[in-house]
Coordinates of C-alpha atoms in Angstrom, one line a residue:
Chain N
M7 CA -106.2 138.2 -44.4
R8 CA -107.5 135.7 -46.0
N9 CA -103.8 134.8 -47.1
I10 CA -102.8 134.7 -44.4
L11 CA -105.2 132.0 -42.7
K12 CA -104.6 130.4 -45.7
A13 CA -100.7 129.8 -45.1
I14 CA -101.4 129.2 -41.8
D15 CA -103.9 126.3 -42.6
Q16 CA -101.0 125.0 -45.1
N17 CA -97.4 125.3 -43.2
L18 CA -98.6 126.1 -39.5
E19 CA -97.7 122.1 -38.4
R20 CA -94.6 122.5 -40.6
W21 CA -93.7 125.7 -39.1
L22 CA -93.7 124.1 -35.8
L23 CA -92.1 121.2 -36.4
L24 CA -89.1 122.7 -38.5
V25 CA -88.5 125.0 -34.8
F26 CA -88.8 122.4 -32.3
Y27 CA -86.6 119.7 -35.2
S28 CA -83.9 122.5 -35.4
L29 CA -83.9 123.3 -31.7
I30 CA -83.9 119.7 -30.6
V31 CA -80.7 119.1 -33.3
M32 CA -78.8 122.2 -32.4
T33 CA -79.0 121.5 -28.7
I34 CA -78.0 118.2 -28.4
G35 CA -75.1 119.0 -31.0
S36 CA -73.9 122.1 -29.4
E37 CA -73.9 120.1 -25.9
V38 CA -71.9 117.1 -27.8
V39 CA -69.5 120.3 -28.8
R40 CA -69.3 122.0 -25.7
R41 CA -68.3 118.4 -23.6
F42 CA -65.7 118.1 -26.3
G43 CA -64.5 121.5 -26.2
L44 CA -64.7 122.8 -23.0
S45 CA -65.4 119.3 -21.1
Y46 CA -68.3 120.8 -19.7
S47 CA -72.1 119.7 -20.1
S48 CA -75.2 122.3 -18.9
I49 CA -78.0 120.3 -17.0
W50 CA -80.5 122.4 -19.0
G51 CA -79.3 121.2 -22.7
E52 CA -80.5 117.9 -22.3
E53 CA -83.8 119.3 -20.8
I54 CA -84.8 121.5 -24.1
A55 CA -83.9 118.6 -26.3
R56 CA -86.6 116.3 -24.2
Y57 CA -89.2 118.7 -23.7
A58 CA -88.9 120.3 -27.7
F59 CA -89.4 116.5 -28.9
I60 CA -92.5 116.2 -26.9
Y61 CA -93.9 118.9 -28.5
L62 CA -92.3 117.4 -31.7
V63 CA -94.1 114.5 -31.1
W64 CA -97.9 116.2 -30.3
I65 CA -97.7 118.6 -33.3
G66 CA -96.4 116.1 -35.8
V67 CA -99.6 114.1 -34.8
A68 CA -101.6 116.6 -36.0
A69 CA -99.5 117.1 -39.3
A70 CA -99.7 113.7 -39.9
V71 CA -103.8 113.6 -39.6
R72 CA -103.8 116.5 -41.6
D73 CA -102.0 114.6 -44.1
R74 CA -103.7 111.1 -44.1
A75 CA -100.3 109.7 -43.4
H76 CA -101.1 107.6 -39.8
I77 CA -100.4 103.6 -40.2
R78 CA -103.7 101.8 -40.5
I79 CA -103.9 97.9 -41.8
D80 CA -105.9 99.3 -45.0
V81 CA -106.3 96.1 -46.9
L82 CA -109.8 96.7 -46.9
M83 CA -109.8 99.8 -48.8
Q84 CA -108.9 97.5 -52.0
F85 CA -112.2 95.9 -51.6
L86 CA -114.4 99.1 -51.3
T87 CA -116.3 101.9 -53.6
P88 CA -115.0 105.5 -53.1
R89 CA -118.4 106.1 -51.2
G90 CA -117.4 103.1 -49.1
K91 CA -113.6 104.1 -48.6
A92 CA -115.3 107.9 -47.8
L93 CA -117.3 106.1 -45.1
I94 CA -114.1 104.0 -43.4
Y95 CA -112.0 107.3 -43.7
L96 CA -114.7 109.1 -42.0
L97 CA -115.3 106.4 -39.2
G98 CA -111.4 106.3 -38.4
D99 CA -111.7 110.0 -37.9
F100 CA -114.8 109.7 -35.6
V101 CA -112.6 107.2 -33.4
M102 CA -109.4 109.6 -34.0
L103 CA -111.5 112.5 -32.7
A104 CA -112.7 110.7 -29.7
V105 CA -109.4 109.4 -28.2
A106 CA -108.0 113.3 -29.3
L107 CA -111.0 114.8 -27.3
L108 CA -110.5 112.6 -24.3
A109 CA -106.6 113.2 -24.5
L110 CA -107.2 116.5 -24.4
F111 CA -109.4 116.3 -21.6
Y112 CA -107.1 114.3 -19.1
S113 CA -103.9 116.3 -20.4
Y114 CA -105.2 119.2 -19.7
E115 CA -106.2 118.2 -15.9
T116 CA -102.7 117.3 -15.7
L117 CA -101.8 120.6 -17.0
M118 CA -104.2 122.5 -14.0
T119 CA -102.7 120.4 -11.5
S120 CA -99.1 121.1 -12.1
I121 CA -99.7 125.2 -12.3
K122 CA -102.0 124.6 -9.2
F123 CA -98.8 123.1 -7.2
G124 CA -96.6 125.7 -9.1
S125 CA -94.1 123.0 -10.4
V126 CA -91.2 123.7 -11.7
T127 CA -88.2 121.4 -13.8
H128 CA -85.4 120.6 -12.3
G129 CA -82.7 122.1 -14.7
L130 CA -83.7 125.3 -15.9
R131 CA -86.5 126.1 -12.8
I132 CA -89.3 127.3 -15.0
P133 CA -92.6 126.3 -14.5
Q134 CA -93.2 122.8 -16.0
A135 CA -96.7 124.4 -16.9
W136 CA -95.3 125.4 -20.5
F137 CA -93.9 121.9 -21.1
L138 CA -97.0 120.2 -20.2
A139 CA -99.0 122.3 -22.5
A140 CA -97.4 120.2 -25.2
V141 CA -100.0 117.9 -24.7
P142 CA -102.9 119.6 -24.7
F143 CA -101.4 122.0 -27.4
G144 CA -101.0 119.5 -29.8
F145 CA -104.2 117.7 -29.3
T146 CA -106.4 120.9 -29.9
L147 CA -104.6 120.9 -32.4
T148 CA -105.3 117.6 -33.7
C149 CA -108.8 117.8 -33.2
F150 CA -109.0 121.0 -35.3
R151 CA -107.5 119.1 -38.3
L152 CA -109.8 116.1 -37.5
I153 CA -112.8 118.1 -38.2
Q154 CA -111.2 120.0 -41.4
S155 CA -111.0 116.2 -42.8
I156 CA -114.1 114.8 -41.4
L157 CA -116.2 118.1 -43.2
R158 CA -114.0 117.6 -46.3
D159 CA -115.0 113.9 -46.2
W160 CA -118.4 114.1 -45.8
G161 CA -118.8 116.6 -48.8
D162 CA -116.6 113.7 -51.1
F163 CA -118.8 110.9 -49.7
R164 CA -121.9 113.6 -50.1
G165 CA -120.8 114.5 -53.9
G166 CA -119.9 111.3 -54.6
R167 CA -116.0 112.3 -55.9
P168 CA -113.2 110.2 -54.6
V169 CA -112.0 110.6 -51.2
F170 CA -108.4 112.3 -50.1
E171 CA -105.9 109.3 -49.7
G172 CA -103.0 111.1 -47.8
E173 CA -99.8 112.0 -49.4
R174 CA -97.3 109.2 -49.3
L175 CA -95.2 108.8 -45.7
F176 CA -91.7 108.6 -48.2
D177 CA -92.0 111.0 -51.1
Chain Y
M28 CA -104.8 86.3 -2.0
E29 CA -100.8 86.1 -0.4
Y30 CA -100.7 82.3 -2.7
L31 CA -100.4 84.9 -6.0
Y32 CA -96.9 83.8 -6.6
Q33 CA -97.3 80.2 -6.1
Q34 CA -97.3 79.1 -9.4
D35 CA -99.4 76.0 -8.8
T36 CA -102.6 78.1 -7.3
F37 CA -102.5 81.1 -9.7
E38 CA -104.9 80.9 -12.2
L39 CA -105.5 84.1 -14.0
V40 CA -109.4 84.8 -14.1
L41 CA -110.5 87.9 -17.1
G42 CA -113.2 88.8 -17.1
W43 CA -115.8 90.8 -19.8
E44 CA -113.7 94.2 -19.0
F45 CA -110.5 92.4 -20.9
Y46 CA -112.0 91.2 -23.5
L47 CA -114.3 93.2 -24.9
P48 CA -111.8 96.1 -25.5
L49 CA -109.7 93.5 -27.2
L50 CA -112.7 92.5 -28.8
F51 CA -113.4 95.8 -30.0
A52 CA -109.5 96.4 -31.0
V53 CA -109.8 93.6 -33.8
I54 CA -112.8 95.0 -35.1
M55 CA -111.1 98.9 -35.4
I56 CA -108.0 97.7 -36.8
I57 CA -110.3 95.5 -39.6
L58 CA -112.0 98.6 -40.4
A59 CA -108.9 100.5 -41.3
V60 CA -108.9 102.6 -37.9
P61 CA -105.7 104.5 -37.5
V62 CA -103.3 102.2 -34.8
W63 CA -102.8 104.7 -32.4
A64 CA -106.1 105.9 -32.1
V65 CA -107.3 101.6 -31.8
L66 CA -104.7 101.8 -28.8
G67 CA -106.1 104.7 -27.2
V68 CA -109.6 103.2 -27.3
T69 CA -108.0 100.0 -25.9
S70 CA -106.5 102.1 -23.2
I71 CA -109.2 104.1 -22.0
S72 CA -111.7 101.6 -22.3
M73 CA -109.7 99.0 -20.2
L74 CA -108.4 101.4 -17.5
Y75 CA -111.9 102.4 -17.3
F76 CA -113.8 99.1 -17.1
S77 CA -111.1 96.8 -15.3
D78 CA -111.2 100.1 -12.6
V79 CA -107.1 98.9 -11.3
L80 CA -105.5 102.0 -12.3
P81 CA -107.5 105.8 -12.2
L82 CA -108.2 107.0 -15.3
S83 CA -105.7 109.8 -15.4
L84 CA -102.9 107.8 -16.0
L85 CA -103.9 108.9 -19.3
G86 CA -102.6 112.5 -19.0
E87 CA -99.7 111.6 -17.2
S88 CA -98.3 108.8 -19.6
L89 CA -99.3 111.4 -22.8
F90 CA -96.1 113.4 -21.0
D91 CA -94.0 111.4 -18.8
G92 CA -94.1 108.4 -20.8
I93 CA -92.2 109.9 -23.7
D94 CA -89.9 112.5 -21.6
A95 CA -87.0 110.2 -22.3
F96 CA -83.9 111.6 -23.5
A97 CA -83.3 108.0 -25.2
L98 CA -86.0 108.6 -27.3
I99 CA -84.9 111.5 -28.9
A100 CA -83.1 108.9 -30.9
V101 CA -85.8 108.1 -32.8
P102 CA -86.9 111.5 -34.6
L103 CA -83.1 111.6 -35.3
F104 CA -82.3 108.4 -36.8
I105 CA -85.2 108.8 -39.4
L106 CA -83.8 112.2 -40.0
T107 CA -79.7 110.5 -41.1
G108 CA -81.8 108.0 -43.4
D109 CA -83.9 110.9 -45.3
V110 CA -80.8 113.3 -45.1
L111 CA -78.9 110.4 -46.6
V112 CA -81.2 110.3 -49.3
R113 CA -81.7 113.7 -50.3
T114 CA -77.8 114.5 -50.3
G115 CA -77.5 111.5 -52.8
L116 CA -74.5 110.0 -50.2
S117 CA -77.1 107.1 -50.7
H118 CA -75.9 106.7 -54.8
K119 CA -72.5 106.4 -53.7
L120 CA -73.0 103.4 -51.2
L121 CA -75.1 101.5 -53.7
D122 CA -71.7 102.4 -55.6
V123 CA -69.7 100.8 -53.2
A124 CA -71.9 97.9 -52.6
E125 CA -71.7 97.5 -56.0
A126 CA -67.7 97.2 -56.7
L127 CA -67.8 94.7 -54.1
V128 CA -69.7 91.8 -54.6
G129 CA -71.6 93.3 -58.2
G130 CA -68.7 91.0 -59.6
F131 CA -70.0 87.8 -58.7
R132 CA -72.8 85.8 -59.5
S133 CA -76.1 87.8 -59.0
G134 CA -74.2 90.1 -57.9
F135 CA -76.3 93.2 -58.6
G136 CA -79.1 91.3 -55.9
T137 CA -76.6 91.0 -53.0
A138 CA -75.1 94.2 -53.6
T139 CA -78.5 95.7 -53.0
V140 CA -79.1 93.8 -50.0
L141 CA -75.7 95.2 -48.9
V142 CA -76.9 98.8 -49.2
C143 CA -79.9 97.9 -47.2
G144 CA -77.4 96.7 -44.3
F145 CA -75.0 100.4 -45.2
F146 CA -78.7 102.0 -44.6
A147 CA -79.1 100.6 -41.8
C148 CA -76.1 101.0 -40.1
I149 CA -76.8 105.1 -40.4
S150 CA -80.7 105.3 -40.3
G151 CA -82.4 103.4 -37.5
S152 CA -85.7 102.6 -39.0
D153 CA -87.0 100.1 -41.6
A154 CA -89.2 102.0 -43.7
A155 CA -86.8 104.6 -44.7
G156 CA -84.9 101.8 -45.9
A157 CA -87.1 100.4 -48.0
A158 CA -87.9 103.9 -49.6
G159 CA -84.5 105.3 -50.5
V160 CA -82.9 101.2 -51.6
G161 CA -86.2 100.8 -53.5
R162 CA -86.4 103.6 -55.4
M163 CA -82.3 103.7 -56.5
T164 CA -82.3 99.7 -57.2
I165 CA -85.6 98.4 -58.3
D166 CA -85.6 99.3 -61.8
R167 CA -82.2 98.2 -62.0
L168 CA -82.8 94.9 -60.8
V169 CA -85.9 94.9 -63.1
E170 CA -83.3 95.6 -66.0
Q171 CA -81.2 92.7 -64.8
G172 CA -83.5 90.5 -65.3
Y173 CA -85.6 90.3 -62.3
P174 CA -89.3 90.0 -61.9
K175 CA -90.5 93.3 -60.7
P176 CA -92.3 91.9 -57.6
Y177 CA -90.1 89.7 -56.8
A178 CA -87.9 93.0 -56.8
C179 CA -90.0 94.5 -54.4
A180 CA -89.6 91.7 -52.3
L181 CA -85.7 91.7 -52.0
V182 CA -85.7 95.0 -50.9
A183 CA -88.1 94.6 -48.6
S184 CA -86.2 92.1 -46.9
G185 CA -83.3 93.1 -46.9
A186 CA -84.5 96.5 -45.5
C187 CA -85.5 94.1 -42.7
T188 CA -82.2 94.9 -41.4
G189 CA -83.0 98.4 -40.6
I190 CA -84.0 97.5 -37.3
L191 CA -81.9 94.5 -36.9
I192 CA -78.2 95.9 -37.4
P193 CA -77.7 98.7 -35.1
P194 CA -78.4 101.8 -34.7
S195 CA -81.8 100.9 -34.4
I196 CA -85.3 102.5 -33.0
A197 CA -86.9 98.7 -32.2
Y198 CA -83.8 98.3 -29.6
I199 CA -83.7 102.0 -28.3
I200 CA -87.6 101.2 -27.3
I201 CA -87.4 97.8 -26.2
G202 CA -84.2 99.6 -23.6
L203 CA -86.6 101.8 -22.7
I204 CA -89.6 99.5 -21.6
L205 CA -87.6 97.0 -20.2
G206 CA -85.1 99.2 -18.4
I207 CA -81.7 98.3 -20.8
S208 CA -79.3 100.5 -22.0
A209 CA -79.6 101.0 -25.8
S210 CA -75.9 100.8 -26.5
T211 CA -75.8 97.3 -25.0
L212 CA -78.5 96.0 -27.1
F213 CA -76.5 97.4 -29.5
L214 CA -73.4 96.0 -29.3
A215 CA -75.6 92.5 -28.7
A216 CA -77.0 93.0 -32.0
I217 CA -74.3 93.1 -34.4
I218 CA -73.7 89.8 -35.2
P219 CA -77.4 88.8 -35.3
G220 CA -78.2 91.5 -37.6
L221 CA -75.4 90.6 -39.8
L222 CA -76.2 87.2 -39.3
V223 CA -80.0 87.8 -41.1
M224 CA -78.4 90.2 -44.0
V225 CA -76.0 87.6 -45.3
T226 CA -79.2 85.1 -45.1
I227 CA -81.1 87.2 -47.4
M228 CA -78.5 87.5 -49.5
I229 CA -77.6 83.8 -49.5
T230 CA -81.8 83.5 -49.7
N231 CA -81.6 85.6 -53.1
V232 CA -78.0 83.6 -54.5
V233 CA -80.2 80.5 -54.1
M234 CA -83.3 81.6 -55.4
N235 CA -81.3 82.6 -58.6
R236 CA -80.1 79.4 -59.3
I237 CA -83.3 77.9 -59.1
M238 CA -84.9 80.7 -61.3
G239 CA -81.9 81.8 -63.4
Y240 CA -83.0 85.9 -62.7
E241 CA -80.1 87.9 -63.3
N242 CA -77.1 86.3 -66.1
A243 CA -74.7 89.3 -66.8
S244 CA -71.9 89.8 -64.7
Q245 CA -70.2 93.3 -63.6
G246 CA -66.7 92.1 -63.4
F247 CA -64.4 93.0 -60.4
S248 CA -61.4 95.2 -60.1
F249 CA -59.6 96.4 -57.4
K250 CA -59.1 99.4 -58.9
R251 CA -63.1 99.8 -58.9
V252 CA -63.3 99.2 -55.4
W253 CA -61.1 101.8 -54.3
K254 CA -62.8 104.6 -56.5
A255 CA -65.7 103.3 -55.6
I256 CA -64.8 103.7 -51.5
Y257 CA -62.8 106.9 -52.3
D258 CA -66.0 108.5 -53.9
G259 CA -67.8 107.5 -50.9
R260 CA -66.0 108.2 -48.4
Y261 CA -67.9 110.9 -46.6
A262 CA -70.5 108.8 -46.9
L263 CA -68.6 105.6 -45.7
I264 CA -66.9 107.7 -42.6
V265 CA -70.9 108.4 -40.8
P266 CA -71.7 105.0 -39.5
F267 CA -68.1 105.1 -38.3
I268 CA -69.2 108.2 -36.2
I269 CA -72.2 106.5 -35.1
L270 CA -71.2 103.4 -34.4
G271 CA -67.7 104.2 -33.1
G272 CA -69.4 106.6 -31.0
I273 CA -71.7 104.5 -29.0
Y274 CA -69.3 101.5 -29.0
T275 CA -66.4 103.1 -27.8
G276 CA -68.8 105.1 -25.1
I277 CA -67.9 108.6 -26.5
F278 CA -71.5 109.5 -27.1
T279 CA -75.2 107.9 -26.3
P280 CA -77.1 106.8 -29.1
T281 CA -79.0 110.3 -29.0
E282 CA -75.9 112.2 -29.3
A283 CA -74.5 109.9 -31.8
A284 CA -77.5 110.4 -34.2
A285 CA -77.8 114.0 -33.5
V286 CA -74.2 114.1 -34.7
A287 CA -74.3 111.7 -37.8
V288 CA -77.5 114.3 -38.7
V289 CA -75.2 117.5 -38.2
T290 CA -72.3 115.7 -40.2
T291 CA -74.8 114.4 -43.3
I292 CA -76.2 118.1 -43.7
I293 CA -72.7 119.2 -43.5
I294 CA -71.5 116.9 -46.3
G295 CA -74.5 117.7 -48.0
L296 CA -74.2 121.5 -47.8
L297 CA -70.5 121.3 -48.6
Q298 CA -71.1 119.1 -51.9
R299 CA -73.6 121.4 -52.7
T300 CA -76.3 118.6 -53.3
I301 CA -78.6 119.9 -50.6
T302 CA -79.2 123.8 -50.4
L303 CA -81.1 125.4 -47.1
A304 CA -84.2 125.7 -48.8
D305 CA -84.4 122.0 -48.6
F306 CA -84.8 122.1 -44.9
P307 CA -88.1 122.6 -44.4
K308 CA -89.4 119.7 -46.5
M309 CA -86.9 117.5 -44.9
L310 CA -87.0 118.5 -41.3
A311 CA -91.2 118.2 -41.9
S312 CA -91.3 115.0 -43.6
S313 CA -89.1 112.9 -40.9
A314 CA -91.1 115.1 -38.3
K315 CA -94.3 113.8 -39.5
V316 CA -93.0 110.1 -39.3
N317 CA -91.8 110.8 -35.7
G318 CA -95.3 112.1 -35.4
V319 CA -96.2 108.7 -36.4
I320 CA -94.4 106.3 -34.1
V321 CA -94.3 107.9 -31.2
P322 CA -97.8 108.5 -30.4
I323 CA -97.7 104.3 -30.6
I324 CA -95.9 103.9 -28.1
A325 CA -97.7 106.7 -25.4
F326 CA -100.6 105.2 -26.0
S327 CA -99.3 101.2 -25.6
L328 CA -98.0 102.2 -22.5
P329 CA -101.2 102.8 -20.4
L330 CA -102.3 99.5 -21.9
A331 CA -99.6 98.1 -20.7
Q332 CA -99.5 99.1 -17.0
T333 CA -103.1 97.9 -17.0
L334 CA -102.3 94.2 -18.5
A335 CA -99.5 94.7 -16.0
A336 CA -101.9 95.6 -13.0
L337 CA -104.6 93.0 -14.0
E338 CA -101.6 90.5 -13.5
V339 CA -101.6 89.3 -17.2
P340 CA -98.0 89.1 -17.0
Q341 CA -98.0 86.0 -14.3
G342 CA -101.0 84.8 -15.3
F343 CA -98.9 84.0 -18.9
V344 CA -96.0 82.4 -17.5
F345 CA -98.6 80.3 -15.5
A346 CA -100.3 79.4 -18.5
M347 CA -97.2 78.6 -20.1
T348 CA -95.4 77.0 -17.8
S349 CA -98.2 74.4 -16.9
M350 CA -98.5 73.0 -20.3
T351 CA -94.9 72.4 -20.7
D352 CA -92.0 71.6 -18.8
S353 CA -89.6 71.5 -21.8
E354 CA -87.9 74.8 -22.3
T355 CA -87.5 74.4 -25.9
I356 CA -90.6 74.4 -26.6
I357 CA -91.6 77.2 -24.3
I358 CA -89.0 79.3 -26.3
L359 CA -90.4 77.9 -29.7
M360 CA -93.8 79.0 -28.8
M361 CA -93.1 82.5 -27.7
I362 CA -91.5 82.5 -31.3
L363 CA -94.4 81.4 -32.8
I364 CA -96.8 84.0 -30.7
L365 CA -94.2 87.0 -31.8
I366 CA -94.5 86.4 -35.4
V367 CA -98.4 86.0 -35.3
A368 CA -97.9 89.0 -33.3
G369 CA -95.7 90.8 -36.0
C370 CA -98.0 89.5 -38.6
V371 CA -101.6 91.6 -37.2
M372 CA -99.8 94.2 -35.3
E373 CA -97.1 97.0 -35.7
T374 CA -93.6 96.5 -34.3
T375 CA -93.8 99.0 -32.1
P376 CA -96.9 98.5 -30.2
N377 CA -96.2 94.7 -30.4
I378 CA -92.5 95.9 -28.5
V379 CA -94.3 98.2 -25.4
I380 CA -96.9 95.7 -25.0
L381 CA -95.2 91.8 -25.6
A382 CA -92.2 92.9 -23.6
P383 CA -93.3 93.2 -20.4
I384 CA -95.7 90.4 -20.7
M385 CA -93.0 88.0 -22.0
L386 CA -89.8 89.1 -20.3
P387 CA -91.0 87.3 -17.0
L388 CA -91.6 84.2 -18.6
A389 CA -88.1 83.8 -20.4
Q390 CA -86.0 84.7 -16.7
E391 CA -88.4 82.3 -15.5
I392 CA -86.9 79.8 -17.9
G393 CA -83.2 81.1 -17.4
M394 CA -83.3 83.3 -20.3
N395 CA -80.7 86.1 -20.3
E396 CA -82.7 89.7 -20.6
I397 CA -80.3 90.9 -23.5
H398 CA -80.9 87.6 -25.1
F399 CA -84.5 88.3 -25.2
C400 CA -84.5 90.9 -26.4
I401 CA -82.6 90.4 -29.7
M402 CA -85.0 87.1 -29.5
M403 CA -88.0 89.5 -29.5
V404 CA -86.6 91.7 -31.7
T405 CA -85.6 89.5 -34.8
S406 CA -89.1 87.6 -34.7
L407 CA -90.9 90.7 -34.8
G408 CA -88.7 91.8 -37.6
V409 CA -90.2 88.6 -39.8
G410 CA -93.7 90.8 -39.3
F411 CA -92.2 93.3 -42.0
I412 CA -92.3 91.3 -45.1
T413 CA -95.3 89.2 -44.2
P414 CA -98.7 90.4 -44.9
P415 CA -101.6 91.7 -43.4
L416 CA -99.5 94.6 -41.9
G417 CA -96.0 94.2 -43.1
L418 CA -94.5 98.2 -43.4
N419 CA -91.7 97.0 -46.0
L420 CA -94.3 95.7 -48.2
F421 CA -96.5 98.5 -48.2
V422 CA -93.9 101.2 -48.9
V423 CA -92.2 98.9 -51.9
S424 CA -95.6 98.4 -53.3
G425 CA -96.4 102.2 -52.9
L426 CA -93.2 103.2 -54.3
T427 CA -93.7 100.9 -57.5
G428 CA -97.7 100.3 -57.9
T429 CA -97.3 96.5 -57.5
P430 CA -100.0 95.2 -55.5
I431 CA -98.9 94.1 -52.3
L432 CA -100.1 90.6 -52.3
K433 CA -98.0 89.9 -55.3
V434 CA -94.9 91.0 -53.4
A435 CA -95.5 89.3 -50.8
A436 CA -96.0 85.7 -52.6
K437 CA -92.3 86.4 -53.6
A438 CA -91.2 87.3 -49.8
V439 CA -92.0 83.6 -48.9
P440 CA -88.3 82.5 -49.3
Y441 CA -87.2 85.1 -47.4
V442 CA -89.9 84.5 -44.7
L443 CA -88.8 81.2 -44.2
S444 CA -84.6 82.1 -43.8
M445 CA -85.3 84.6 -41.5
F446 CA -87.3 82.3 -39.5
F447 CA -84.7 80.0 -39.4
V448 CA -82.4 82.8 -38.5
V449 CA -84.8 83.4 -35.5
L450 CA -84.4 80.0 -34.3
L451 CA -80.9 80.1 -34.8
L452 CA -80.3 83.2 -32.3
A453 CA -82.6 81.6 -29.8
F454 CA -81.2 78.8 -29.3
V455 CA -77.8 79.8 -29.8
P456 CA -77.8 82.5 -26.9
E457 CA -73.6 82.8 -27.8
L458 CA -74.5 84.8 -30.7
S459 CA -76.1 87.5 -29.3
L460 CA -74.2 87.5 -25.8
W461 CA -70.2 87.0 -27.0
A462 CA -69.4 90.4 -26.6
L463 CA -70.7 91.0 -23.2

């Protein structure tokens, strides 16, 4: 059980991103082939790709929080002690958490409105809610990652350990 | 209120509900809060305090704002760059560049910039090119006699072509914001993008004459060129598929990007330079870059809408036109604002927020909107190699461990030469509009 939880903690975003990314590439790829081979293109192909993209974006935010990869102006960092750095990272995490919670709240509201009125997508005619859910889902994940990050940085700050500086965006 | 658009009576009055969030944003930026969160706080607080639009706009724009087929090209063009590096096709491109120009004076420096240009024809992003080319060339540039900070500055500058030579994420975003087709912008951007590349090459040659860094010459032979092109044939096909497909109208930019991804992956698999096991890492890292860039668009959009509702664009037109009648001075001021904005902020929010504010002014002085886009993106491109927030400087400095300010100091000649190209593009519209 512990191992399963650990695997999820380490790989959840990676697995999901892999699924949605492949979905985008394969749908658009097959649409192109279909248009050349059969001179016919579907209405749902573009729709699938667009909605997979939205999932990709908001899950990507959580992945980037986990790896501390979000773009920030870190000129200040080189003048700080490790504890100062930890404080700056904590500040950034709290601001992100505030924005993520508000975004979660308002996107959840949008989702509920859609469910209430039962709106469906243009191409597939399935409930729009499945896709609108991408935003609150992504932000739930993001909030979770931020809380993890805050706890870790707080521990580093208290213990005076060097703070996690993140993985490089391009390795 | 009915004289709102009569210029002589329109005066923009903005209260604390505008300036306070702005002040907070500046403080948060300095305190290293991530850019998307800063934009989020600014959007939310400006929406809340100004009360011109409902706050529920936020929930909708996080979905609707990025629900665009054109935007899917962003992760795909990031992925093409990544695949190119991992499959080793980028080394083939470097061989071609070296064979073509390596024989001339300061040849390897020129080849480095040329390979940045090749990269730019395939990948639409900037940082991926800087990282990919930097990893291949910086050590070898140092071997050729260049000091390390200078080599870093050269790669960072060359990689600016990433968003200036089509395909380009920046042109996709500005097209989306202003409602112009990305294919049209790609066509208009060819000459301006190549102009930047050539200018950077020339700057390096001139710097070499002055400082005498690189002296070894490799010699030129057609046989070598032919062999390099033959070995690199698969890598060279990709730009033809992408740009050919887009320009002939066979593909939309998004489809071209997907086709390029599939093609490069197939080439990599056939040549056994990548295996299926590489996929998760490759896709995850590109998806993460996408998760860094696109939220910035999503959170900038409600801010841009609030500014429009506060009539900031009209106020901007009025403020500028009441200061001077001269078109030349207005264009120069626009360029100045864009370059300063490019220094202190990332390109993406600059485009989303400033394009709708500045376009009315450009149209007021009779500037074509496509010409405006070219001027805007090129000016912002200079910001990639200027501190404090030059993304390319960050990437190469992170790659090599060279302090960022040392690299920035060596990038000064390139900043100046790119500024010269911006002026040229701004005052010679034909360079952007000849093909349309």
